[in-house]
Short mmCIF file of C-alpha atoms in Angstrom, two decimals:
data_model
loop_
_atom_site.label_atom_id
_atom_site.label_comp_id
_atom_site.label_asym_id
_atom_site.label_seq_id
_atom_site.Cartn_x
_atom_site.Cartn_y
_atom_site.Cartn_z
CA MET A 367 4.13 13.58 24.63
CA THR A 368 5.08 10.56 26.76
CA GLU A 369 8.84 10.06 27.01
CA ILE A 370 10.01 6.62 26.01
CA ASP A 371 13.41 5.07 26.66
CA PRO A 372 15.38 3.32 23.87
CA ILE A 373 14.99 -0.18 25.33
CA THR A 374 11.21 0.11 25.64
CA LEU A 375 11.08 1.56 22.13
CA ALA A 376 13.01 -1.42 20.75
CA VAL A 377 10.73 -3.86 22.56
CA LEU A 378 7.57 -2.13 21.32
CA SER A 379 8.93 -1.93 17.79
CA GLY A 380 9.38 -5.69 17.79
CA ARG A 381 5.96 -6.28 19.33
CA MET A 382 4.19 -4.15 16.71
CA GLU A 383 6.12 -5.69 13.83
CA GLN A 384 5.10 -9.07 15.18
CA ILE A 385 1.43 -8.04 15.01
CA ALA A 386 1.76 -7.22 11.30
CA ASP A 387 3.78 -10.38 10.64
CA GLU A 388 1.17 -12.51 12.40
CA MET A 389 -1.58 -10.90 10.33
CA ASP A 390 0.43 -11.84 7.22
CA ALA A 391 0.77 -15.43 8.41
CA THR A 392 -2.93 -15.66 9.22
CA LEU A 393 -3.95 -14.73 5.68
CA PHE A 394 -1.27 -16.88 4.03
CA ARG A 395 -2.59 -19.92 5.90
CA ALA A 396 -6.28 -19.15 5.38
CA ALA A 397 -6.33 -17.92 1.76
CA PHE A 398 -7.93 -20.16 -0.84
CA ASN A 399 -5.85 -19.02 -3.79
CA PRO A 400 -2.14 -19.79 -4.26
CA ILE A 401 -1.32 -16.24 -5.38
CA ILE A 402 -1.74 -15.26 -1.72
CA ALA A 403 -1.03 -18.57 0.01
CA GLU A 404 2.17 -19.42 -1.88
CA ALA A 405 3.36 -16.29 -3.69
CA HIS A 406 2.51 -14.07 -0.67
CA ASP A 407 0.95 -11.40 -2.90
CA ALA A 408 -0.58 -9.67 0.12
CA SER A 409 0.35 -7.41 3.02
CA HIS A 410 -0.77 -6.08 6.39
CA GLY A 411 0.16 -3.09 8.48
CA ILE A 412 -0.64 -0.40 11.04
CA TYR A 413 -1.29 3.13 9.78
CA HIS A 414 -1.52 6.65 11.20
CA ALA A 415 -5.01 7.69 12.32
CA GLN A 416 -4.96 11.13 10.69
CA THR A 417 -2.58 10.85 7.72
CA GLY A 418 -2.72 7.16 6.83
CA ASP A 419 1.09 7.01 6.81
CA THR A 420 2.69 3.60 7.22
CA LEU A 421 3.74 3.03 10.84
CA VAL A 422 4.41 -0.72 10.85
CA GLN A 423 4.33 -3.21 7.97
CA GLY A 424 4.59 -6.98 7.84
CA LYS A 425 7.85 -8.35 6.45
CA SER A 426 6.46 -11.28 4.44
CA GLY A 427 4.23 -9.53 1.92
CA LEU A 428 4.90 -8.05 -1.49
CA PRO A 429 7.35 -5.08 -1.30
CA ILE A 430 5.19 -2.68 -3.36
CA PHE A 431 2.52 -2.76 -0.66
CA VAL A 432 4.92 -1.24 1.89
CA GLY A 433 4.32 2.20 0.41
CA VAL A 434 1.13 1.89 -1.57
CA MET A 435 -1.19 0.83 1.27
CA ALA A 436 -0.77 4.24 2.90
CA PHE A 437 -2.67 5.67 -0.08
CA ALA A 438 -5.43 3.10 0.41
CA VAL A 439 -5.80 4.14 4.05
CA GLN A 440 -5.75 7.82 3.05
CA ALA A 441 -8.61 7.10 0.64
CA VAL A 442 -10.65 5.60 3.46
CA ILE A 443 -9.85 8.54 5.76
CA GLU A 444 -11.15 10.92 3.07
CA LYS A 445 -14.25 8.78 2.48
CA ALA A 446 -15.02 8.59 6.21
CA ALA A 447 -14.53 12.34 6.61
CA ALA A 448 -16.88 13.07 3.71
CA ASP A 449 -19.56 10.71 5.03
CA GLY A 450 -19.08 11.61 8.71
CA ASP A 451 -20.06 8.16 9.96
CA LEU A 452 -16.84 6.38 11.02
CA GLU A 453 -17.51 3.97 13.90
CA ASP A 454 -15.77 1.22 15.83
CA GLY A 455 -16.12 -2.09 13.97
CA ASP A 456 -16.40 -0.53 10.51
CA ILE A 457 -14.38 -2.13 7.70
CA TYR A 458 -14.00 -0.59 4.24
CA ALA A 459 -13.31 -2.63 1.11
CA PHE A 460 -12.22 -1.53 -2.35
CA ASN A 461 -9.97 -2.39 -5.29
CA ASP A 462 -9.86 0.91 -7.24
CA ALA A 463 -6.23 1.09 -8.41
CA HIS A 464 -6.33 4.80 -9.25
CA ILE A 465 -7.13 5.53 -5.61
CA GLY A 466 -5.25 2.80 -3.78
CA GLY A 467 -2.51 1.89 -6.26
CA THR A 468 -1.32 -1.35 -8.00
CA HIS A 469 -4.15 -3.02 -9.98
CA LEU A 470 -7.75 -4.14 -9.64
CA SER A 471 -6.89 -7.69 -8.60
CA ASP A 472 -5.71 -6.37 -5.22
CA MET A 473 -8.63 -6.23 -2.78
CA ARG A 474 -8.01 -3.84 0.12
CA LEU A 475 -9.70 -4.00 3.53
CA VAL A 476 -9.17 -1.06 5.89
CA GLN A 477 -10.39 -0.98 9.49
CA PRO A 478 -10.27 1.89 12.00
CA TYR A 479 -8.98 0.82 15.40
CA PHE A 480 -10.60 2.57 18.36
CA ARG A 481 -9.36 2.77 21.95
CA ASP A 482 -11.63 4.08 24.71
CA GLY A 483 -13.98 5.47 22.09
CA GLU A 484 -11.28 7.39 20.18
CA LEU A 485 -9.67 6.55 16.86
CA PHE A 486 -6.14 5.31 17.58
CA CYS A 487 -4.88 4.02 14.21
CA TYR A 488 -5.92 1.98 11.17
CA LEU A 489 -5.29 -1.66 10.34
CA ALA A 490 -5.25 -2.78 6.72
CA SER A 491 -5.12 -5.97 4.69
CA VAL A 492 -4.57 -6.38 0.96
CA GLY A 493 -4.50 -9.54 -1.11
CA HIS A 494 -4.43 -10.43 -4.81
CA TRP A 495 -7.69 -12.22 -5.61
CA HIS A 496 -7.78 -14.86 -8.33
CA ASP A 497 -10.42 -13.15 -10.42
CA VAL A 498 -12.43 -9.92 -10.11
CA GLY A 499 -14.51 -10.08 -13.29
CA GLY A 500 -13.52 -8.18 -16.44
CA ALA A 501 -13.00 -9.40 -19.99
CA VAL A 502 -10.58 -12.26 -19.28
CA PRO A 503 -10.15 -14.76 -16.44
CA GLY A 504 -7.52 -13.65 -13.96
CA ASN A 505 -7.89 -9.97 -15.01
CA TYR A 506 -4.66 -9.52 -16.96
CA ASN A 507 -5.95 -8.34 -20.33
CA PRO A 508 -3.07 -7.15 -22.55
CA ALA A 509 -5.55 -5.68 -25.04
CA ALA A 510 -7.33 -3.54 -22.43
CA THR A 511 -7.65 0.16 -23.14
CA ASP A 512 -9.64 1.00 -20.00
CA VAL A 513 -10.15 -0.50 -16.54
CA PHE A 514 -13.62 -1.78 -17.37
CA GLN A 515 -12.02 -4.31 -19.72
CA GLU A 516 -9.80 -5.48 -16.85
CA ALA A 517 -12.03 -6.07 -13.83
CA PHE A 518 -14.97 -5.02 -11.71
CA VAL A 519 -14.16 -1.67 -10.04
CA LEU A 520 -15.19 -1.33 -6.38
CA PRO A 521 -14.80 2.11 -4.78
CA PRO A 522 -14.34 2.40 -0.99
CA VAL A 523 -17.53 1.05 0.61
CA LYS A 524 -18.38 -0.22 4.08
CA LEU A 525 -18.04 -3.98 4.09
CA ALA A 526 -18.85 -4.02 7.81
CA ARG A 527 -20.74 -1.55 10.00
CA LYS A 528 -20.15 -1.60 13.75
CA GLY A 529 -18.72 -5.11 13.42
CA VAL A 530 -21.56 -6.51 11.29
CA VAL A 531 -20.56 -7.64 7.79
CA GLN A 532 -22.93 -6.23 5.16
CA GLN A 533 -24.05 -9.26 3.17
CA ASP A 534 -25.29 -7.16 0.26
CA ILE A 535 -21.73 -5.87 -0.31
CA VAL A 536 -20.37 -9.42 -0.12
CA ASP A 537 -23.02 -10.55 -2.61
CA ILE A 538 -21.96 -7.84 -5.08
CA MET A 539 -18.29 -8.81 -4.73
CA LEU A 540 -18.95 -12.53 -5.19
CA ARG A 541 -21.27 -11.96 -8.15
CA ASN A 542 -18.44 -10.18 -9.98
CA THR A 543 -15.94 -13.03 -9.99
CA ARG A 544 -15.62 -16.26 -11.93
CA LEU A 545 -14.33 -17.96 -8.75
CA PRO A 546 -16.71 -17.00 -5.93
CA LEU A 547 -15.56 -19.80 -3.62
CA SER A 548 -11.95 -18.65 -3.90
CA ALA A 549 -12.96 -15.02 -3.35
CA GLN A 550 -15.07 -15.94 -0.33
CA GLY A 551 -12.17 -17.83 1.20
CA ASP A 552 -9.73 -14.98 0.60
CA LEU A 553 -12.19 -12.44 2.01
CA ASN A 554 -12.69 -14.52 5.14
CA GLY A 555 -8.92 -14.83 5.50
CA GLN A 556 -8.49 -11.06 5.31
CA LEU A 557 -11.28 -10.50 7.81
CA GLY A 558 -9.60 -13.02 10.10
CA ALA A 559 -6.27 -11.22 9.81
CA LEU A 560 -7.89 -7.91 10.77
CA GLU A 561 -9.67 -9.55 13.71
CA LEU A 562 -6.35 -10.92 14.92
CA GLY A 563 -4.72 -7.50 14.55
CA VAL A 564 -7.41 -5.92 16.74
CA LYS A 565 -6.92 -8.59 19.42
CA ARG A 566 -3.13 -8.17 19.44
CA LEU A 567 -3.38 -4.37 19.60
CA ASP A 568 -5.89 -4.64 22.44
CA ALA A 569 -3.45 -6.80 24.39
CA LEU A 570 -0.51 -4.49 23.67
CA LEU A 571 -2.36 -1.36 24.75
CA ASP A 572 -3.72 -3.15 27.84
CA GLU A 573 -0.13 -3.91 28.84
CA TYR A 574 1.59 -0.59 28.02
CA GLY A 575 -1.20 1.98 27.73
CA ALA A 576 -2.32 4.03 24.75
CA ASP A 577 -0.06 7.00 25.52
CA THR A 578 3.08 4.85 25.53
CA ILE A 579 2.20 3.08 22.29
CA ARG A 580 1.28 6.37 20.62
CA ALA A 581 4.63 7.81 21.72
CA ALA A 582 6.44 4.74 20.40
CA LEU A 583 4.78 5.03 17.00
CA GLY A 584 5.75 8.68 16.76
CA ALA A 585 9.30 7.97 17.90
CA LEU A 586 9.70 5.17 15.34
CA SER A 587 8.68 7.51 12.52
CA ASP A 588 11.08 10.20 13.71
CA ARG A 589 13.85 7.64 14.06
CA ALA A 590 13.27 6.38 10.50
CA GLU A 591 13.55 9.96 9.23
CA THR A 592 16.80 10.52 11.14
CA LEU A 593 18.29 7.29 9.79
CA MET A 594 17.40 8.27 6.21
CA GLN A 595 18.92 11.73 6.68
CA ALA A 596 22.13 10.14 7.96
CA GLU A 597 22.32 7.86 4.91
CA LEU A 598 21.81 10.78 2.52
CA SER A 599 24.33 12.98 4.34
CA ALA A 600 27.00 10.32 3.80
CA LEU A 601 26.53 10.53 0.00
CA PRO A 602 28.07 13.20 -2.27
CA ASP A 603 25.89 16.11 -3.34
CA GLY A 604 25.05 16.21 -7.03
CA ARG A 605 22.59 15.34 -9.78
CA TRP A 606 22.52 12.14 -11.80
CA GLU A 607 20.13 11.01 -14.55
CA ALA A 608 19.08 7.65 -15.96
CA GLU A 609 16.60 6.42 -18.54
CA ASP A 610 15.23 3.12 -19.76
CA SER A 611 12.16 2.14 -21.77
CA LEU A 612 9.32 -0.30 -21.98
CA ASP A 613 9.26 -1.84 -25.47
CA ASN A 614 5.62 -0.81 -26.03
CA ASP A 615 2.22 -0.78 -24.34
CA GLY A 616 0.75 -3.75 -26.21
CA ILE A 617 -1.46 -1.47 -28.30
CA SER A 618 0.99 0.86 -30.07
CA PRO A 619 4.56 -0.11 -31.14
CA GLU A 620 6.30 2.98 -29.73
CA ALA A 621 8.77 2.59 -26.85
CA LEU A 622 7.83 4.23 -23.55
CA PRO A 623 10.79 5.93 -21.83
CA ILE A 624 11.01 6.25 -18.05
CA HIS A 625 13.42 9.01 -17.06
CA VAL A 626 14.65 10.01 -13.60
CA ALA A 627 16.88 12.80 -12.33
CA LEU A 628 18.23 12.01 -8.87
CA GLU A 629 19.50 14.97 -6.87
CA ILE A 630 21.15 14.88 -3.44
CA ALA A 631 21.75 18.03 -1.38
CA GLY A 632 22.86 17.45 2.20
CA ASP A 633 20.28 15.25 3.91
CA ARG A 634 17.65 15.65 1.18
CA MET A 635 16.95 13.76 -2.06
CA VAL A 636 14.75 14.57 -5.04
CA LEU A 637 13.59 11.95 -7.55
CA ASP A 638 12.21 13.81 -10.59
CA PHE A 639 10.58 11.74 -13.34
CA ALA A 640 10.10 14.57 -15.83
CA GLY A 641 10.77 13.30 -19.35
CA THR A 642 8.85 10.06 -18.81
CA ALA A 643 6.40 8.96 -21.52
CA PRO A 644 2.82 10.22 -21.40
CA GLN A 645 -0.11 8.04 -20.35
CA CYS A 646 -0.52 5.25 -22.88
CA ALA A 647 -3.45 3.34 -24.36
CA GLY A 648 -2.43 -0.11 -23.08
CA PRO A 649 -2.40 -1.61 -19.58
CA VAL A 650 1.15 -0.69 -18.49
CA ASN A 651 0.13 2.62 -16.94
CA ILE A 652 0.48 3.13 -13.21
CA ALA A 653 -1.40 5.55 -10.99
CA ARG A 654 0.43 8.20 -8.96
CA PRO A 655 0.12 6.26 -5.64
CA THR A 656 1.83 3.28 -7.28
CA ALA A 657 4.65 5.49 -8.62
CA VAL A 658 5.38 7.06 -5.23
CA ALA A 659 5.27 3.64 -3.57
CA THR A 660 7.66 2.28 -6.20
CA ALA A 661 10.17 4.98 -5.36
CA TYR A 662 9.82 3.88 -1.73
CA VAL A 663 10.54 0.26 -2.69
CA ALA A 664 13.68 1.29 -4.57
CA ILE A 665 14.90 3.38 -1.63
CA LYS A 666 14.25 0.50 0.79
CA HIS A 667 16.36 -1.83 -1.39
CA ILE A 668 19.19 0.70 -1.66
CA PHE A 669 19.17 1.41 2.08
CA ALA A 670 18.20 -2.08 3.20
CA GLY A 671 18.69 -1.51 6.92
CA LEU A 672 16.00 1.14 7.21
CA PRO A 673 12.60 0.26 8.71
CA ALA A 674 9.33 -0.06 6.76
CA ASN A 675 8.03 3.25 8.05
CA SER A 676 6.82 6.37 6.23
CA GLY A 677 9.41 8.44 8.12
CA VAL A 678 11.98 7.08 5.68
CA MET A 679 10.41 9.13 2.89
CA ARG A 680 10.20 12.47 4.71
CA PRO A 681 13.61 13.65 3.41
CA ILE A 682 12.79 12.47 -0.14
CA GLU A 683 10.68 14.36 -2.65
CA VAL A 684 9.18 12.32 -5.49
CA ARG A 685 8.11 14.41 -8.48
CA ILE A 686 5.74 12.63 -10.86
CA PRO A 687 4.70 14.61 -13.97
CA ASP A 688 0.98 14.97 -14.67
CA ASP A 689 -0.57 13.01 -17.55
CA SER A 690 2.37 10.62 -17.63
CA LEU A 691 2.79 6.87 -17.69
CA LEU A 692 3.40 7.17 -13.93
CA SER A 693 0.31 9.22 -13.08
CA ALA A 694 -2.44 7.64 -15.16
CA GLU A 695 -5.94 8.98 -14.60
CA PHE A 696 -9.09 6.89 -14.29
CA PRO A 697 -10.16 4.92 -16.33
CA ALA A 698 -6.73 4.20 -17.86
CA PRO A 699 -5.86 0.48 -17.67
CA THR A 700 -3.28 -0.57 -15.05
CA GLY A 701 -3.36 -4.39 -15.14
CA GLY A 702 0.27 -4.70 -16.28
CA TYR A 703 1.60 -2.32 -13.65
CA THR A 704 4.39 -4.70 -12.58
CA GLU A 705 6.24 -4.21 -15.89
CA THR A 706 6.38 -0.46 -15.29
CA ILE A 707 7.30 -0.47 -11.60
CA LEU A 708 10.22 -2.83 -12.22
CA ARG A 709 11.57 -0.55 -14.95
CA MET A 710 11.03 2.45 -12.68
CA ILE A 711 13.04 0.75 -9.93
CA ASP A 712 15.76 -0.06 -12.51
CA VAL A 713 16.22 3.59 -13.46
CA ILE A 714 16.46 4.64 -9.80
CA PHE A 715 19.11 1.96 -9.27
CA SER A 716 20.94 3.15 -12.40
CA ALA A 717 20.95 6.76 -11.21
CA MET A 718 22.29 5.68 -7.81
#
């Protein structure tokens, strides 16, 4: 492993964060729909080549994407491994919320970044499209009881092969929206952001070399873990519990409790959501990737000085019960996921 001094590490940290921030800005300026352009419901980042873990994330996007996009990249890694055909210039696209988290309105683009013929890392872009089909315009259907009533479901597929965009995939995507012009503009903006990310990484690696950048990425993850351990060590050991509820799921009148037990022991933390309501009929379910990412968002708000890096979560175990509101299985509806993640964050704050 290449040794890297603290000053160089700080410089490279800033340079890589700037790449993600510039990708954010590129999409915000190019997007056709105001959900991305004005509300900044999008995100970009750099991810580990083997695990998909978040290495660097843009600071201007939606907080939930800081953690959840790692699951999207992991899904692409698994898809590429199964197919055995990953190549430089490939770009995967999908919106399947049960694989990549959040909801079907969020279109994810994931691109492997190669250096000297070897996979170095992944770049990813996600943005909330105006409309992706389904029963109602805009895709929020409070009466939905499965995802097919919410939107068109796209699994991970190759949008581009060796740098060539596959027009048949684009045609399928644009045929499944009420606003094809908006979707085309947003797609082009995301492709432009990825192209910019490749150019900026090329320039960075040309200047410092792949070994130095790889060492910096590893050091930043280790540093994030150490910082989180220090924060936890400064807190008293113990176990605290909190609970709150969603009023109902829009289909049945019963309240849906979300329960957490927060336990600290030395430099470790456990967030256990046993006692949370089971998967429901209506669209306020969230998939497991969304739940884990939500815990990450809460932790980042509590310990605001920590970096947006997966190393932060190494000392923290998140336990999500099977068949629960927080681990909904396909094809359970997830369109109203924001209601649930906000309540989940509330109970973590309450326990703290």
